[in-house]
Short mmCIF file of C-alpha atoms in Angstrom, two decimals:
data_model
loop_
_atom_site.label_atom_id
_atom_site.label_comp_id
_atom_site.label_asym_id
_atom_site.label_seq_id
_atom_site.Cartn_x
_atom_site.Cartn_y
_atom_site.Cartn_z
CA UNK R 1398 1.88 -20.19 -26.27
CA UNK R 1399 -0.22 -18.34 -28.89
CA UNK R 1400 -2.03 -15.09 -28.23
CA UNK R 1401 -4.18 -12.38 -29.69
CA UNK R 1402 -5.99 -9.31 -28.54
CA UNK R 1403 -9.58 -8.23 -28.94
CA UNK R 1404 -11.30 -4.93 -28.29
CA UNK R 1405 -14.30 -5.01 -26.03
CA UNK R 1406 -16.52 -2.54 -24.12
CA UNK R 1407 -14.24 -2.94 -21.09
CA UNK R 1408 -11.03 -2.39 -23.06
CA UNK R 1409 -8.53 -4.55 -24.83
CA UNK R 1410 -8.51 -8.23 -23.82
CA UNK R 1411 -5.60 -10.62 -24.05
CA UNK R 1412 -6.48 -14.17 -25.17
CA UNK R 1413 -3.76 -16.81 -24.91
CA UNK R 1414 -3.54 -20.58 -25.15
CA UNK R 1415 -1.87 -23.55 -26.70
CA UNK R 1416 -3.84 -23.41 -29.97
CA UNK R 1417 -6.47 -25.90 -28.70
CA UNK R 1418 -7.52 -24.51 -25.29
CA UNK R 1419 -7.84 -21.05 -23.88
CA UNK R 1420 -5.50 -20.66 -20.91
CA UNK R 1421 -5.58 -16.92 -20.30
CA UNK R 1422 -8.06 -14.10 -20.67
CA UNK R 1423 -6.49 -11.00 -19.29
CA UNK R 1424 -7.31 -7.27 -18.95
CA UNK R 1425 -5.27 -4.44 -20.37
CA UNK R 1426 -5.92 -2.29 -17.27
CA UNK R 1427 -6.70 -2.82 -13.60
CA UNK R 1428 -4.68 -4.29 -10.75
CA UNK R 1429 -3.97 -7.54 -12.66
CA UNK R 1430 -3.38 -6.07 -16.16
CA UNK R 1431 -1.31 -8.30 -18.34
CA UNK R 1432 0.14 -8.47 -21.78
CA UNK R 1433 1.78 -11.13 -23.94
CA UNK R 1434 5.10 -12.59 -22.89
CA UNK R 1435 8.08 -11.93 -25.18
CA UNK R 1436 8.33 -15.63 -26.16
CA UNK R 1437 4.63 -15.98 -27.16
CA UNK R 1438 3.62 -16.08 -30.78
CA UNK R 1439 0.84 -13.81 -32.14
CA UNK R 1440 -1.84 -15.77 -33.97
CA UNK R 1441 -5.54 -14.78 -34.31
CA UNK R 1442 -6.86 -17.99 -35.82
CA UNK R 1443 -6.92 -20.21 -32.68
CA UNK R 1444 -9.13 -17.64 -30.94
CA UNK R 1445 -11.88 -17.16 -33.51
CA UNK R 1446 -14.51 -19.03 -31.50
CA UNK R 1447 -13.54 -17.31 -28.24
CA UNK R 1448 -13.69 -13.88 -29.83
CA UNK R 1449 -17.09 -14.60 -31.39
CA UNK R 1450 -18.53 -15.90 -28.11
CA UNK R 1451 -17.12 -12.92 -26.17
CA UNK R 1452 -18.61 -10.54 -28.71
CA UNK R 1453 -21.97 -12.24 -28.27
CA UNK R 1454 -21.61 -12.08 -24.45
CA UNK R 1455 -20.96 -8.33 -24.55
CA UNK R 1456 -23.95 -7.89 -26.87
CA UNK R 1457 -26.14 -9.63 -24.29
CA UNK R 1458 -26.73 -12.56 -26.71
CA UNK R 1459 -24.74 -15.26 -24.86
CA UNK R 1460 -25.07 -16.38 -21.24
CA UNK R 1461 -22.79 -19.45 -21.30
CA UNK R 1462 -19.55 -20.12 -23.05
CA UNK R 1463 -18.63 -23.25 -25.03
CA UNK R 1464 -14.87 -22.94 -25.26
CA UNK R 1465 -12.14 -25.45 -24.44
CA UNK R 1466 -10.41 -24.14 -21.27
CA UNK R 1467 -7.11 -25.20 -19.64
CA UNK R 1468 -6.44 -22.85 -16.73
CA UNK R 1469 -3.18 -23.44 -14.91
CA UNK R 1470 -4.18 -23.95 -11.31
CA UNK R 1471 -3.46 -26.02 -8.21
CA UNK R 1472 -5.96 -28.67 -7.18
CA UNK R 1473 -7.68 -26.30 -4.73
CA UNK R 1474 -7.72 -23.46 -7.26
CA UNK R 1475 -9.18 -25.84 -9.86
CA UNK R 1476 -12.06 -26.67 -7.47
CA UNK R 1477 -12.70 -22.97 -6.92
CA UNK R 1478 -12.68 -22.30 -10.70
CA UNK R 1479 -15.17 -25.11 -11.23
CA UNK R 1480 -17.42 -23.66 -8.49
CA UNK R 1481 -17.27 -20.26 -10.13
CA UNK R 1482 -18.53 -21.81 -13.37
CA UNK R 1483 -21.64 -22.99 -11.48
CA UNK R 1484 -22.74 -19.43 -10.61
CA UNK R 1485 -25.67 -18.68 -12.97
CA UNK R 1486 -25.53 -15.79 -15.35
CA UNK R 1487 -26.79 -12.56 -13.76
CA UNK R 1488 -26.42 -13.91 -10.19
CA UNK R 1489 -23.76 -13.48 -7.54
CA UNK R 1490 -22.28 -15.56 -4.71
CA UNK R 1491 -20.17 -14.69 -1.74
CA UNK R 1492 -16.69 -15.98 -1.01
CA UNK R 1493 -18.28 -18.02 1.85
CA UNK R 1494 -20.73 -19.58 -0.65
CA UNK R 1495 -17.80 -20.67 -2.83
CA UNK R 1496 -15.83 -21.96 0.18
CA UNK R 1497 -18.86 -24.07 1.12
CA UNK R 1498 -19.25 -25.24 -2.49
CA UNK R 1499 -15.68 -26.61 -2.50
CA UNK R 1500 -16.26 -28.34 0.86
CA UNK R 1501 -14.22 -26.07 3.12
CA UNK R 1502 -16.29 -23.23 4.66
CA UNK R 1503 -13.27 -22.02 6.67
CA UNK R 1504 -11.25 -21.40 3.48
CA UNK R 1505 -12.84 -18.02 2.65
CA UNK R 1506 -9.50 -16.27 2.33
CA UNK R 1507 -8.01 -19.09 0.19
CA UNK R 1508 -11.10 -18.91 -2.02
CA UNK R 1509 -10.49 -15.14 -2.36
CA UNK R 1510 -6.92 -15.85 -3.40
CA UNK R 1511 -7.92 -18.46 -5.95
CA UNK R 1512 -10.70 -16.19 -7.29
CA UNK R 1513 -8.26 -13.32 -7.58
CA UNK R 1514 -5.78 -15.52 -9.54
CA UNK R 1515 -8.38 -16.78 -11.99
CA UNK R 1516 -6.45 -16.85 -15.28
CA UNK R 1517 -9.52 -16.92 -17.54
CA UNK R 1518 -11.67 -13.94 -16.33
CA UNK R 1519 -15.22 -13.43 -17.66
CA UNK R 1520 -15.49 -16.97 -19.08
CA UNK R 1521 -14.77 -18.30 -15.62
CA UNK R 1522 -16.95 -15.70 -13.94
CA UNK R 1523 -14.94 -14.52 -10.95
CA UNK R 1524 -16.73 -11.14 -11.30
CA UNK R 1525 -19.84 -12.84 -9.91
CA UNK R 1526 -18.24 -13.20 -6.47
CA UNK R 1527 -19.01 -10.50 -3.93
CA UNK R 1528 -18.54 -9.88 -0.20
CA UNK R 1529 -20.82 -11.74 2.24
CA UNK R 1530 -22.49 -8.35 3.01
CA UNK R 1531 -23.31 -7.84 -0.66
CA UNK R 1532 -20.47 -5.37 -1.30
CA UNK R 1533 -18.38 -5.38 -4.41
CA UNK R 1534 -14.88 -6.56 -3.67
CA UNK R 1535 -11.62 -6.35 -5.61
CA UNK R 1536 -11.36 -7.47 -9.26
CA UNK R 1537 -8.34 -7.94 -11.50
CA UNK R 1538 -9.78 -5.73 -14.18
CA UNK R 1539 -10.72 -2.97 -11.77
CA UNK R 1540 -13.92 -2.21 -9.92
CA UNK R 1541 -15.48 -0.31 -12.85
CA UNK R 1542 -15.05 -3.39 -15.02
CA UNK R 1543 -16.58 -5.68 -12.41
CA UNK R 1544 -19.54 -3.35 -12.05
CA UNK R 1545 -19.94 -3.18 -15.85
CA UNK R 1546 -19.97 -6.98 -16.13
CA UNK R 1547 -22.47 -7.43 -13.31
CA UNK R 1548 -24.74 -4.74 -14.74
CA UNK R 1549 -24.46 -6.23 -18.22
CA UNK R 1550 -25.53 -9.65 -16.96
CA UNK R 1551 -28.33 -8.31 -14.78
CA UNK R 1552 -29.77 -6.26 -17.66
CA UNK R 1553 -29.95 -9.36 -19.86
CA UNK R 1554 -30.80 -12.03 -17.32
CA UNK R 1555 -34.45 -11.17 -16.62
CA UNK R 1556 -33.76 -10.91 -12.95
CA UNK R 1557 -34.75 -7.21 -12.82
CA UNK R 1558 -38.31 -8.27 -13.70
CA UNK R 1559 -38.21 -10.77 -10.85
CA UNK R 1560 -37.28 -8.15 -8.25
CA UNK R 1561 -33.47 -8.04 -8.48
CA UNK R 1562 -30.54 -10.31 -8.07
CA UNK R 1563 -30.41 -13.52 -6.15
CA UNK R 1564 -27.49 -14.24 -3.85
CA UNK R 1565 -27.27 -18.00 -3.47
#
């Protein structure tokens, strides 16, 4: 596994993958902070495109990513990760919305678990998932980071001019 780090407005980010696909985007702080494993090899080159696209995202210049992804996930988690990628930039969905999208409206807790174990945060936008009542819920990078990402997207999405966010 290759890895690199990049600085961002939300702190240092870990990028890791096999040289072809991004497998991990992790935070340096928060409940799910992570760093490189001892047997990983530092290499910046495989992550040039991901770093550029993330820089554009944080500058408000990119709303969708075009990066090869290979998250390690179970079949159910994979369906949840695909559903997360369907949430439009600047919008949010509830855990119930995602459970319905994966065909199992009773799997709200399982959706929460899959969302919380998303290995490629930001690019697979788990930060766009909120409580059914509209409240912000836990986030691997911490609540301040989640709030920052949602505010960033809302400020560049044009939804403010349309009267606020849309929740599914």
